PDB file of C-alpha atoms in Angstrom:
ATOM      1  CA  UNK W 569     268.365 158.857 -21.357  1.00 48.00           C
ATOM      2  CA  UNK W 570     267.426 156.544 -24.147  1.00 55.00           C
ATOM      3  CA  UNK W 571     263.834 156.739 -22.948  1.00 57.00           C
ATOM      4  CA  UNK W 572     263.928 160.521 -23.171  1.00 60.00           C
ATOM      5  CA  UNK W 573     265.294 160.335 -26.734  1.00 59.00           C
ATOM      6  CA  UNK W 574     262.531 157.944 -27.606  1.00 58.00           C
ATOM      7  CA  UNK W 575     259.941 160.347 -26.179  1.00 55.00           C
ATOM      8  CA  UNK W 576     261.396 163.227 -28.211  1.00 58.00           C
ATOM      9  CA  UNK W 577     261.338 161.039 -31.266  1.00 58.00           C
ATOM     10  CA  UNK W 578     257.716 160.175 -30.621  1.00 55.00           C
ATOM     11  CA  UNK W 579     256.811 163.846 -30.208  1.00 62.00           C
ATOM     12  CA  UNK W 580     258.457 164.723 -33.514  1.00 62.00           C
ATOM     13  CA  UNK W 581     256.704 161.776 -35.070  1.00 59.00           C
ATOM     14  CA  UNK W 582     253.319 162.893 -33.652  1.00 66.00           C
ATOM     15  CA  UNK W 583     253.884 166.477 -34.750  1.00 62.00           C
ATOM     16  CA  UNK W 584     254.653 165.382 -38.271  1.00 67.00           C
ATOM     17  CA  UNK W 585     251.424 163.392 -38.389  1.00 67.00           C
ATOM     18  CA  UNK W 586     249.436 166.247 -36.831  1.00 70.00           C
ATOM     19  CA  UNK W 587     250.636 168.588 -39.559  1.00 70.00           C
ATOM     20  CA  UNK W 588     249.761 166.005 -42.159  1.00 72.00           C
ATOM     21  CA  UNK W 589     246.264 165.595 -40.622  1.00 73.00           C
ATOM     22  CA  UNK W 590     245.828 169.361 -40.654  1.00 69.00           C
ATOM     23  CA  UNK W 591     246.626 169.470 -44.363  1.00 72.00           C
ATOM     24  CA  UNK W 592     244.250 166.600 -45.068  1.00 72.00           C
ATOM     25  CA  UNK W 593     241.495 168.328 -43.106  1.00 67.00           C
ATOM     26  CA  UNK W 594     242.176 171.614 -44.881  1.00 70.00           C
ATOM     27  CA  UNK W 595     242.022 169.807 -48.197  1.00 71.00           C
ATOM     28  CA  UNK W 596     238.717 168.209 -47.271  1.00 62.00           C
ATOM     29  CA  UNK W 597     237.246 171.526 -46.207  1.00 63.00           C
ATOM     30  CA  UNK W 598     238.313 173.188 -49.447  1.00 67.00           C
ATOM     31  CA  UNK W 599     237.028 170.216 -51.403  1.00 70.00           C
ATOM     32  CA  UNK W 600     233.671 170.504 -49.593  1.00 69.00           C
ATOM     33  CA  UNK W 601     233.475 174.189 -50.439  1.00 72.00           C
ATOM     34  CA  UNK W 602     234.228 173.592 -54.074  1.00 75.00           C
ATOM     35  CA  UNK W 603     231.670 170.750 -54.138  1.00 70.00           C
ATOM     36  CA  UNK W 604     228.973 173.040 -52.755  1.00 75.00           C
ATOM     37  CA  UNK W 605     229.920 175.694 -55.257  1.00 77.00           C
ATOM     38  CA  UNK W 606     229.759 173.194 -58.094  1.00 80.00           C
ATOM     39  CA  UNK W 607     226.398 171.874 -56.858  1.00 82.00           C
ATOM     40  CA  UNK W 608     224.935 175.366 -56.736  1.00 78.00           C
ATOM     41  CA  UNK W 609     226.231 176.087 -60.233  1.00 82.00           C
ATOM     42  CA  UNK W 610     224.696 172.844 -61.460  1.00 84.00           C
ATOM     43  CA  UNK W 611     221.373 173.732 -59.831  1.00 80.00           C
ATOM     44  CA  UNK W 612     221.409 177.144 -61.485  1.00 77.00           C
ATOM     45  CA  UNK W 613     222.236 175.564 -64.833  1.00 77.00           C
ATOM     46  CA  UNK W 614     219.416 173.049 -64.311  1.00 75.00           C
ATOM     47  CA  UNK W 615     217.096 175.947 -63.537  1.00 72.00           C
ATOM     48  CA  UNK W 616     217.839 177.514 -66.907  1.00 67.00           C
ATOM     49  CA  UNK W 617     217.828 174.344 -68.961  1.00 68.00           C
ATOM     50  CA  UNK W 618     214.839 172.681 -67.269  1.00 65.00           C
ATOM     51  CA  UNK W 619     212.638 175.504 -68.506  1.00 63.00           C
ATOM     52  CA  UNK W 620     213.361 174.323 -72.016  1.00 66.00           C
ATOM     53  CA  UNK W 621     211.869 170.878 -71.327  1.00 72.00           C
ATOM     54  CA  UNK W 622     208.222 170.634 -72.271  1.00 74.00           C
ATOM     55  CA  UNK W 623     206.081 168.360 -70.132  1.00 83.00           C
ATOM     56  CA  UNK W 624     202.683 167.297 -71.399  1.00 90.00           C
ATOM     57  CA  UNK W 625     200.189 168.651 -68.918  1.00 92.00           C
ATOM     58  CA  UNK W 626     197.431 166.287 -67.663  1.00 93.00           C
ATOM     59  CA  UNK W 627     194.748 168.220 -69.518  1.00 94.00           C
ATOM     60  CA  UNK W 628     196.676 168.048 -72.801  1.00 93.00           C
ATOM     61  CA  UNK W 629     196.830 164.253 -72.992  1.00 92.00           C
ATOM     62  CA  UNK W 630     193.873 163.681 -75.279  1.00 91.00           C
ATOM     63  CA  UNK W 631     195.947 162.197 -78.073  1.00 90.00           C
ATOM     64  CA  UNK W 632     198.142 160.232 -75.664  1.00 89.00           C
ATOM     65  CA  UNK W 633     195.027 158.708 -74.094  1.00 88.00           C
ATOM     66  CA  UNK W 634     193.936 157.179 -77.394  1.00 86.00           C
ATOM     67  CA  UNK W 635     193.980 153.381 -77.694  1.00 79.00           C
ATOM     68  CA  UNK W 636     196.466 153.496 -80.523  1.00 80.00           C
ATOM     69  CA  UNK W 637     199.061 154.967 -78.144  1.00 83.00           C
ATOM     70  CA  UNK W 638     198.885 151.931 -75.868  1.00 77.00           C
ATOM     71  CA  UNK W 639     201.761 149.495 -76.413  1.00 75.00           C
ATOM     72  CA  UNK W 640     199.798 146.561 -74.993  1.00 71.00           C
ATOM     73  CA  UNK W 641     196.574 147.134 -76.853  1.00 63.00           C
ATOM     74  CA  UNK W 642     197.260 144.589 -79.581  1.00 72.00           C
ATOM     75  CA  UNK W 643     198.461 141.796 -77.266  1.00 75.00           C
ATOM     76  CA  UNK W 644     195.626 139.411 -78.136  1.00 76.00           C
ATOM     77  CA  UNK W 645     195.871 140.178 -81.844  1.00 79.00           C
ATOM     78  CA  UNK W 646     199.638 139.680 -81.767  1.00 80.00           C
ATOM     79  CA  UNK W 647     199.290 136.302 -80.024  1.00 82.00           C
ATOM     80  CA  UNK W 648     196.821 135.129 -82.667  1.00 83.00           C
ATOM     81  CA  UNK W 649     199.035 136.329 -85.479  1.00 82.00           C
ATOM     82  CA  UNK W 650     202.102 134.641 -83.940  1.00 82.00           C
ATOM     83  CA  UNK W 651     200.223 131.365 -83.564  1.00 84.00           C
ATOM     84  CA  UNK W 652     199.151 131.522 -87.198  1.00 85.00           C
ATOM     85  CA  UNK W 653     202.692 132.299 -88.346  1.00 84.00           C
ATOM     86  CA  UNK W 654     204.239 129.531 -86.238  1.00 83.00           C
ATOM     87  CA  UNK W 655     201.749 126.979 -87.555  1.00 84.00           C
ATOM     88  CA  UNK W 656     202.335 128.056 -91.140  1.00 84.00           C
ATOM     89  CA  UNK W 657     206.115 128.139 -90.915  1.00 82.00           C
ATOM     90  CA  UNK W 658     206.592 125.297 -88.418  1.00 80.00           C
ATOM     91  CA  UNK W 659     208.695 127.705 -86.436  1.00 76.00           C
ATOM     92  CA  UNK W 660     207.302 127.377 -82.938  1.00 73.00           C
ATOM     93  CA  UNK W 661     209.625 129.131 -80.500  1.00 68.00           C
ATOM     94  CA  UNK W 662     211.474 130.854 -83.315  1.00 69.00           C
ATOM     95  CA  UNK W 663     210.100 134.250 -82.422  1.00 68.00           C
ATOM     96  CA  UNK W 664     210.988 133.831 -78.758  1.00 66.00           C
ATOM     97  CA  UNK W 665     209.327 132.707 -75.584  1.00 63.00           C
ATOM     98  CA  UNK W 666     209.577 129.600 -73.481  1.00 60.00           C
ATOM     99  CA  UNK W 667     209.915 126.128 -74.929  1.00 57.00           C
ATOM    100  CA  UNK W 668     211.289 124.932 -78.174  1.00 54.00           C
ATOM    101  CA  UNK W 669     208.312 123.083 -79.590  1.00 57.00           C
ATOM    102  CA  UNK W 670     208.847 119.885 -77.580  1.00 66.00           C
ATOM    103  CA  UNK W 671     205.422 120.291 -75.963  1.00 61.00           C
ATOM    104  CA  UNK W 672     206.957 119.943 -72.520  1.00 60.00           C
ATOM    105  CA  UNK W 673     206.033 123.475 -71.382  1.00 52.00           C
TER     106      UNK W 673
ATOM    107  CA  UNK F 590     228.527 181.103 -52.053  1.00 55.00           C
ATOM    108  CA  UNK F 591     225.948 180.130 -49.440  1.00 55.00           C
ATOM    109  CA  UNK F 592     223.645 182.822 -50.817  1.00 59.00           C
ATOM    110  CA  UNK F 593     224.151 181.468 -54.327  1.00 58.00           C
ATOM    111  CA  UNK F 594     223.324 177.953 -53.141  1.00 52.00           C
ATOM    112  CA  UNK F 595     220.196 179.071 -51.267  1.00 59.00           C
ATOM    113  CA  UNK F 596     219.066 181.100 -54.276  1.00 53.00           C
ATOM    114  CA  UNK F 597     219.500 178.118 -56.578  1.00 51.00           C
ATOM    115  CA  UNK F 598     217.431 175.866 -54.300  1.00 53.00           C
ATOM    116  CA  UNK F 599     214.736 178.508 -53.840  1.00 56.00           C
ATOM    117  CA  UNK F 600     214.501 179.038 -57.609  1.00 48.00           C
ATOM    118  CA  UNK F 601     214.236 175.308 -58.197  1.00 49.00           C
ATOM    119  CA  UNK F 602     211.524 174.854 -55.600  1.00 48.00           C
ATOM    120  CA  UNK F 603     209.345 177.836 -56.399  1.00 49.00           C
ATOM    121  CA  UNK F 604     209.720 178.222 -60.151  1.00 48.00           C
ATOM    122  CA  UNK F 605     206.584 176.184 -60.846  1.00 49.00           C
ATOM    123  CA  UNK F 606     204.387 177.346 -57.977  1.00 48.00           C
ATOM    124  CA  UNK F 607     200.682 177.073 -58.679  1.00 54.00           C
ATOM    125  CA  UNK F 608     198.556 180.166 -59.168  1.00 66.00           C
ATOM    126  CA  UNK F 609     195.343 178.565 -57.865  1.00 78.00           C
ATOM    127  CA  UNK F 610     195.791 178.034 -54.155  1.00 89.00           C
ATOM    128  CA  UNK F 611     193.577 177.490 -51.168  1.00 93.00           C
ATOM    129  CA  UNK F 612     192.645 180.844 -49.620  1.00 93.00           C
ATOM    130  CA  UNK F 613     193.225 182.758 -52.857  1.00 94.00           C
ATOM    131  CA  UNK F 614     190.586 184.378 -55.042  1.00 95.00           C
ATOM    132  CA  UNK F 615     189.506 182.053 -57.858  1.00 95.00           C
ATOM    133  CA  UNK F 616     190.655 183.260 -61.278  1.00 95.00           C
ATOM    134  CA  UNK F 617     187.848 184.785 -63.316  1.00 95.00           C
ATOM    135  CA  UNK F 618     187.009 183.248 -66.684  1.00 96.00           C
ATOM    136  CA  UNK F 619     184.527 183.392 -69.484  1.00 96.00           C
ATOM    137  CA  UNK F 620     183.883 180.199 -71.463  1.00 96.00           C
ATOM    138  CA  UNK F 621     181.350 178.955 -74.006  1.00 96.00           C
ATOM    139  CA  UNK F 622     178.890 176.368 -72.715  1.00 95.00           C
ATOM    140  CA  UNK F 623     178.019 173.228 -74.658  1.00 92.00           C
ATOM    141  CA  UNK F 624     174.720 174.838 -75.661  1.00 87.00           C
ATOM    142  CA  UNK F 625     176.543 177.869 -77.106  1.00 89.00           C
ATOM    143  CA  UNK F 626     175.953 180.589 -74.493  1.00 93.00           C
ATOM    144  CA  UNK F 627     178.916 182.281 -72.782  1.00 95.00           C
ATOM    145  CA  UNK F 628     179.234 181.735 -69.041  1.00 96.00           C
ATOM    146  CA  UNK F 629     181.445 183.587 -66.567  1.00 96.00           C
ATOM    147  CA  UNK F 630     182.521 182.584 -63.070  1.00 96.00           C
ATOM    148  CA  UNK F 631     181.282 185.984 -61.911  1.00 95.00           C
ATOM    149  CA  UNK F 632     177.715 184.927 -62.746  1.00 95.00           C
ATOM    150  CA  UNK F 633     177.856 182.322 -59.932  1.00 95.00           C
ATOM    151  CA  UNK F 634     178.850 184.820 -57.248  1.00 91.00           C
ATOM    152  CA  UNK F 635     176.852 184.266 -54.074  1.00 94.00           C
ATOM    153  CA  UNK F 636     176.741 180.525 -54.704  1.00 96.00           C
ATOM    154  CA  UNK F 637     179.139 177.798 -53.653  1.00 97.00           C
ATOM    155  CA  UNK F 638     180.841 176.641 -56.853  1.00 97.00           C
ATOM    156  CA  UNK F 639     182.347 173.246 -57.504  1.00 97.00           C
ATOM    157  CA  UNK F 640     184.619 173.843 -60.477  1.00 97.00           C
ATOM    158  CA  UNK F 641     185.505 170.500 -62.032  1.00 97.00           C
ATOM    159  CA  UNK F 642     188.009 169.899 -64.839  1.00 97.00           C
ATOM    160  CA  UNK F 643     187.264 166.788 -66.852  1.00 97.00           C
ATOM    161  CA  UNK F 644     187.482 165.165 -70.287  1.00 96.00           C
ATOM    162  CA  UNK F 645     185.697 162.368 -72.118  1.00 96.00           C
ATOM    163  CA  UNK F 646     189.048 160.593 -72.725  1.00 95.00           C
ATOM    164  CA  UNK F 647     189.787 160.454 -68.983  1.00 95.00           C
ATOM    165  CA  UNK F 648     188.442 157.291 -67.301  1.00 93.00           C
ATOM    166  CA  UNK F 649     188.132 158.599 -63.716  1.00 94.00           C
ATOM    167  CA  UNK F 650     186.442 161.763 -65.036  1.00 96.00           C
ATOM    168  CA  UNK F 651     183.799 159.631 -66.763  1.00 95.00           C
ATOM    169  CA  UNK F 652     183.204 157.865 -63.463  1.00 95.00           C
ATOM    170  CA  UNK F 653     183.043 161.063 -61.459  1.00 96.00           C
ATOM    171  CA  UNK F 654     180.805 163.219 -63.629  1.00 96.00           C
ATOM    172  CA  UNK F 655     177.491 161.324 -63.075  1.00 95.00           C
ATOM    173  CA  UNK F 656     178.261 161.469 -59.334  1.00 96.00           C
ATOM    174  CA  UNK F 657     178.760 165.220 -59.551  1.00 96.00           C
ATOM    175  CA  UNK F 658     175.398 165.532 -61.293  1.00 96.00           C
ATOM    176  CA  UNK F 659     173.880 163.706 -58.331  1.00 96.00           C
ATOM    177  CA  UNK F 660     175.665 166.052 -55.883  1.00 96.00           C
ATOM    178  CA  UNK F 661     174.367 169.020 -57.862  1.00 96.00           C
ATOM    179  CA  UNK F 662     170.800 167.776 -57.497  1.00 96.00           C
ATOM    180  CA  UNK F 663     171.298 167.103 -53.793  1.00 96.00           C
ATOM    181  CA  UNK F 664     172.544 170.616 -52.948  1.00 96.00           C
ATOM    182  CA  UNK F 665     170.933 172.710 -55.697  1.00 94.00           C
ATOM    183  CA  UNK F 666     168.286 174.239 -53.431  1.00 95.00           C
ATOM    184  CA  UNK F 667     170.886 175.307 -50.897  1.00 95.00           C
ATOM    185  CA  UNK F 668     172.926 177.202 -53.495  1.00 95.00           C
ATOM    186  CA  UNK F 669     175.478 174.883 -55.080  1.00 96.00           C
ATOM    187  CA  UNK F 670     176.564 175.259 -58.681  1.00 97.00           C
ATOM    188  CA  UNK F 671     178.624 172.491 -60.246  1.00 97.00           C
ATOM    189  CA  UNK F 672     180.558 173.862 -63.208  1.00 97.00           C
ATOM    190  CA  UNK F 673     182.119 171.125 -65.330  1.00 97.00           C
ATOM    191  CA  UNK F 674     184.891 172.501 -67.529  1.00 97.00           C
ATOM    192  CA  UNK F 675     185.859 170.085 -70.276  1.00 97.00           C
ATOM    193  CA  UNK F 676     189.273 170.209 -71.931  1.00 96.00           C
ATOM    194  CA  UNK F 677     188.172 168.056 -74.867  1.00 95.00           C
ATOM    195  CA  UNK F 678     189.143 169.111 -78.372  1.00 93.00           C
ATOM    196  CA  UNK F 679     186.078 167.496 -79.930  1.00 91.00           C
ATOM    197  CA  UNK F 680     182.883 169.105 -78.702  1.00 92.00           C
ATOM    198  CA  UNK F 681     180.826 166.347 -80.284  1.00 93.00           C
ATOM    199  CA  UNK F 682     182.358 163.782 -77.907  1.00 93.00           C
ATOM    200  CA  UNK F 683     181.251 165.922 -74.973  1.00 95.00           C
ATOM    201  CA  UNK F 684     177.718 166.313 -76.282  1.00 95.00           C
ATOM    202  CA  UNK F 685     177.284 162.598 -76.930  1.00 95.00           C
ATOM    203  CA  UNK F 686     178.733 161.661 -73.516  1.00 95.00           C
ATOM    204  CA  UNK F 687     176.405 164.039 -71.666  1.00 95.00           C
ATOM    205  CA  UNK F 688     173.450 162.783 -73.700  1.00 95.00           C
ATOM    206  CA  UNK F 689     174.288 159.112 -73.245  1.00 94.00           C
ATOM    207  CA  UNK F 690     174.496 159.354 -69.450  1.00 94.00           C
ATOM    208  CA  UNK F 691     171.782 162.016 -69.175  1.00 94.00           C
ATOM    209  CA  UNK F 692     174.046 164.398 -67.264  1.00 94.00           C
ATOM    210  CA  UNK F 693     172.480 167.786 -66.628  1.00 91.00           C
ATOM    211  CA  UNK F 694     175.385 169.944 -65.558  1.00 93.00           C
ATOM    212  CA  UNK F 695     176.680 173.329 -66.597  1.00 94.00           C
ATOM    213  CA  UNK F 696     179.320 172.055 -69.027  1.00 95.00           C
ATOM    214  CA  UNK F 697     181.797 174.612 -70.352  1.00 97.00           C
ATOM    215  CA  UNK F 698     184.380 174.097 -73.070  1.00 96.00           C
ATOM    216  CA  UNK F 699     187.980 175.059 -72.495  1.00 96.00           C
ATOM    217  CA  UNK F 700     189.308 173.996 -75.857  1.00 94.00           C
ATOM    218  CA  UNK F 701     192.348 176.278 -75.649  1.00 94.00           C
ATOM    219  CA  UNK F 702     193.098 175.026 -72.099  1.00 95.00           C
ATOM    220  CA  UNK F 703     193.518 178.588 -70.871  1.00 95.00           C
ATOM    221  CA  UNK F 704     191.371 178.116 -67.772  1.00 96.00           C
ATOM    222  CA  UNK F 705     192.953 174.728 -66.963  1.00 96.00           C
ATOM    223  CA  UNK F 706     196.310 176.441 -67.221  1.00 94.00           C
ATOM    224  CA  UNK F 707     195.210 179.348 -65.033  1.00 95.00           C
ATOM    225  CA  UNK F 708     194.068 176.900 -62.357  1.00 96.00           C
ATOM    226  CA  UNK F 709     197.280 174.861 -62.749  1.00 93.00           C
ATOM    227  CA  UNK F 710     195.414 171.569 -63.070  1.00 95.00           C
ATOM    228  CA  UNK F 711     197.834 168.859 -61.977  1.00 93.00           C
ATOM    229  CA  UNK F 712     195.610 165.808 -62.306  1.00 93.00           C
ATOM    230  CA  UNK F 713     192.524 164.770 -64.183  1.00 95.00           C
ATOM    231  CA  UNK F 714     189.894 165.178 -62.834  1.00 95.00           C
ATOM    232  CA  UNK F 715     190.504 168.125 -60.514  1.00 96.00           C
ATOM    233  CA  UNK F 716     187.893 169.930 -58.451  1.00 97.00           C
ATOM    234  CA  UNK F 717     188.116 173.381 -56.905  1.00 97.00           C
ATOM    235  CA  UNK F 718     185.591 174.229 -54.239  1.00 97.00           C
ATOM    236  CA  UNK F 719     184.910 177.973 -54.251  1.00 97.00           C
ATOM    237  CA  UNK F 720     182.944 179.660 -51.475  1.00 95.00           C
ATOM    238  CA  UNK F 721     180.185 182.285 -51.836  1.00 95.00           C
ATOM    239  CA  UNK F 722     182.762 185.113 -51.852  1.00 94.00           C
ATOM    240  CA  UNK F 723     184.780 183.608 -54.693  1.00 95.00           C
ATOM    241  CA  UNK F 724     187.677 182.250 -52.625  1.00 96.00           C
ATOM    242  CA  UNK F 725     189.086 178.750 -53.266  1.00 96.00           C
ATOM    243  CA  UNK F 726     188.523 176.729 -50.082  1.00 97.00           C
ATOM    244  CA  UNK F 727     189.362 173.154 -51.111  1.00 97.00           C
ATOM    245  CA  UNK F 728     191.216 171.485 -53.987  1.00 96.00           C
ATOM    246  CA  UNK F 729     190.723 167.811 -54.896  1.00 96.00           C
ATOM    247  CA  UNK F 730     192.892 165.984 -57.398  1.00 95.00           C
ATOM    248  CA  UNK F 731     191.870 162.647 -58.855  1.00 94.00           C
ATOM    249  CA  UNK F 732     188.705 160.700 -58.127  1.00 95.00           C
ATOM    250  CA  UNK F 733     187.688 158.047 -55.627  1.00 94.00           C
ATOM    251  CA  UNK F 734     184.348 157.396 -53.843  1.00 94.00           C
ATOM    252  CA  UNK F 735     186.023 158.434 -50.548  1.00 94.00           C
ATOM    253  CA  UNK F 736     187.176 161.680 -52.128  1.00 93.00           C
ATOM    254  CA  UNK F 737     183.635 162.374 -53.299  1.00 95.00           C
ATOM    255  CA  UNK F 738     182.339 161.810 -49.778  1.00 95.00           C
ATOM    256  CA  UNK F 739     184.847 164.377 -48.517  1.00 95.00           C
ATOM    257  CA  UNK F 740     183.753 166.821 -51.226  1.00 96.00           C
ATOM    258  CA  UNK F 741     180.118 166.411 -50.161  1.00 96.00           C
ATOM    259  CA  UNK F 742     181.003 167.129 -46.528  1.00 96.00           C
ATOM    260  CA  UNK F 743     182.978 170.205 -47.540  1.00 97.00           C
ATOM    261  CA  UNK F 744     180.119 171.464 -49.721  1.00 97.00           C
ATOM    262  CA  UNK F 745     177.764 170.998 -46.798  1.00 96.00           C
ATOM    263  CA  UNK F 746     180.127 172.964 -44.576  1.00 95.00           C
ATOM    264  CA  UNK F 747     180.508 175.810 -47.092  1.00 96.00           C
ATOM    265  CA  UNK F 748     176.779 176.044 -47.769  1.00 95.00           C
ATOM    266  CA  UNK F 749     176.163 176.640 -44.069  1.00 93.00           C
ATOM    267  CA  UNK F 750     178.389 179.721 -44.163  1.00 87.00           C
ATOM    268  CA  UNK F 751     176.874 183.029 -45.331  1.00 80.00           C
TER     269      UNK F 751
END
């Protein structure tokens, strides 16, 4: 008798959890739908706004290809100038870089 | 909603599709040559045309152009025309470059970049191999000695066709 009651209890328990699972699944499905909808809206928005972005085409890079546009072009000159400044000011390592003037690096 | 999603993806993918494609008719143009005369693509009909986009400020282009002059000499008798379209703003740079390296090619100036735009040039240099009927058969982007070898083989193949 007590076993039967326990079984009924378990069934009610299972049913409650099944209903809960159903709601969770339903929620997930709806969430997935809304996510897809949002993604498509974002893509459409991107479509409209991306057209406003101007990219420099490969054949329009004449000015960008000039030496003056290169960040690294003056590396050697900069090193010389830094050395001169450090010698003059006695500030080796002050600008940055490894070592603090102890001549161990 | 699915339709909306598909439409959005399709628009994103195909909004920037190139107009110059393999198997399509090459876009007609009329450009001034370095020597001043006006040249049209139509005037090369019946020949295999190697349409090359280059510039003096582009390193690989500077490497490739003397090689293209050599290819022109190699296949000239069989009906190849190498047309080098420069997108330089300064014509003087083009003249001095061609003179310095003694390059004898049909060099045309596309200062307004209209032709480069029509051919949707994605890389510098870019070469479009056009057959005797005016249809684009091969597109090459960038330069490497291996790429040039492939171009030569393709030219050879196209020249054999009527």
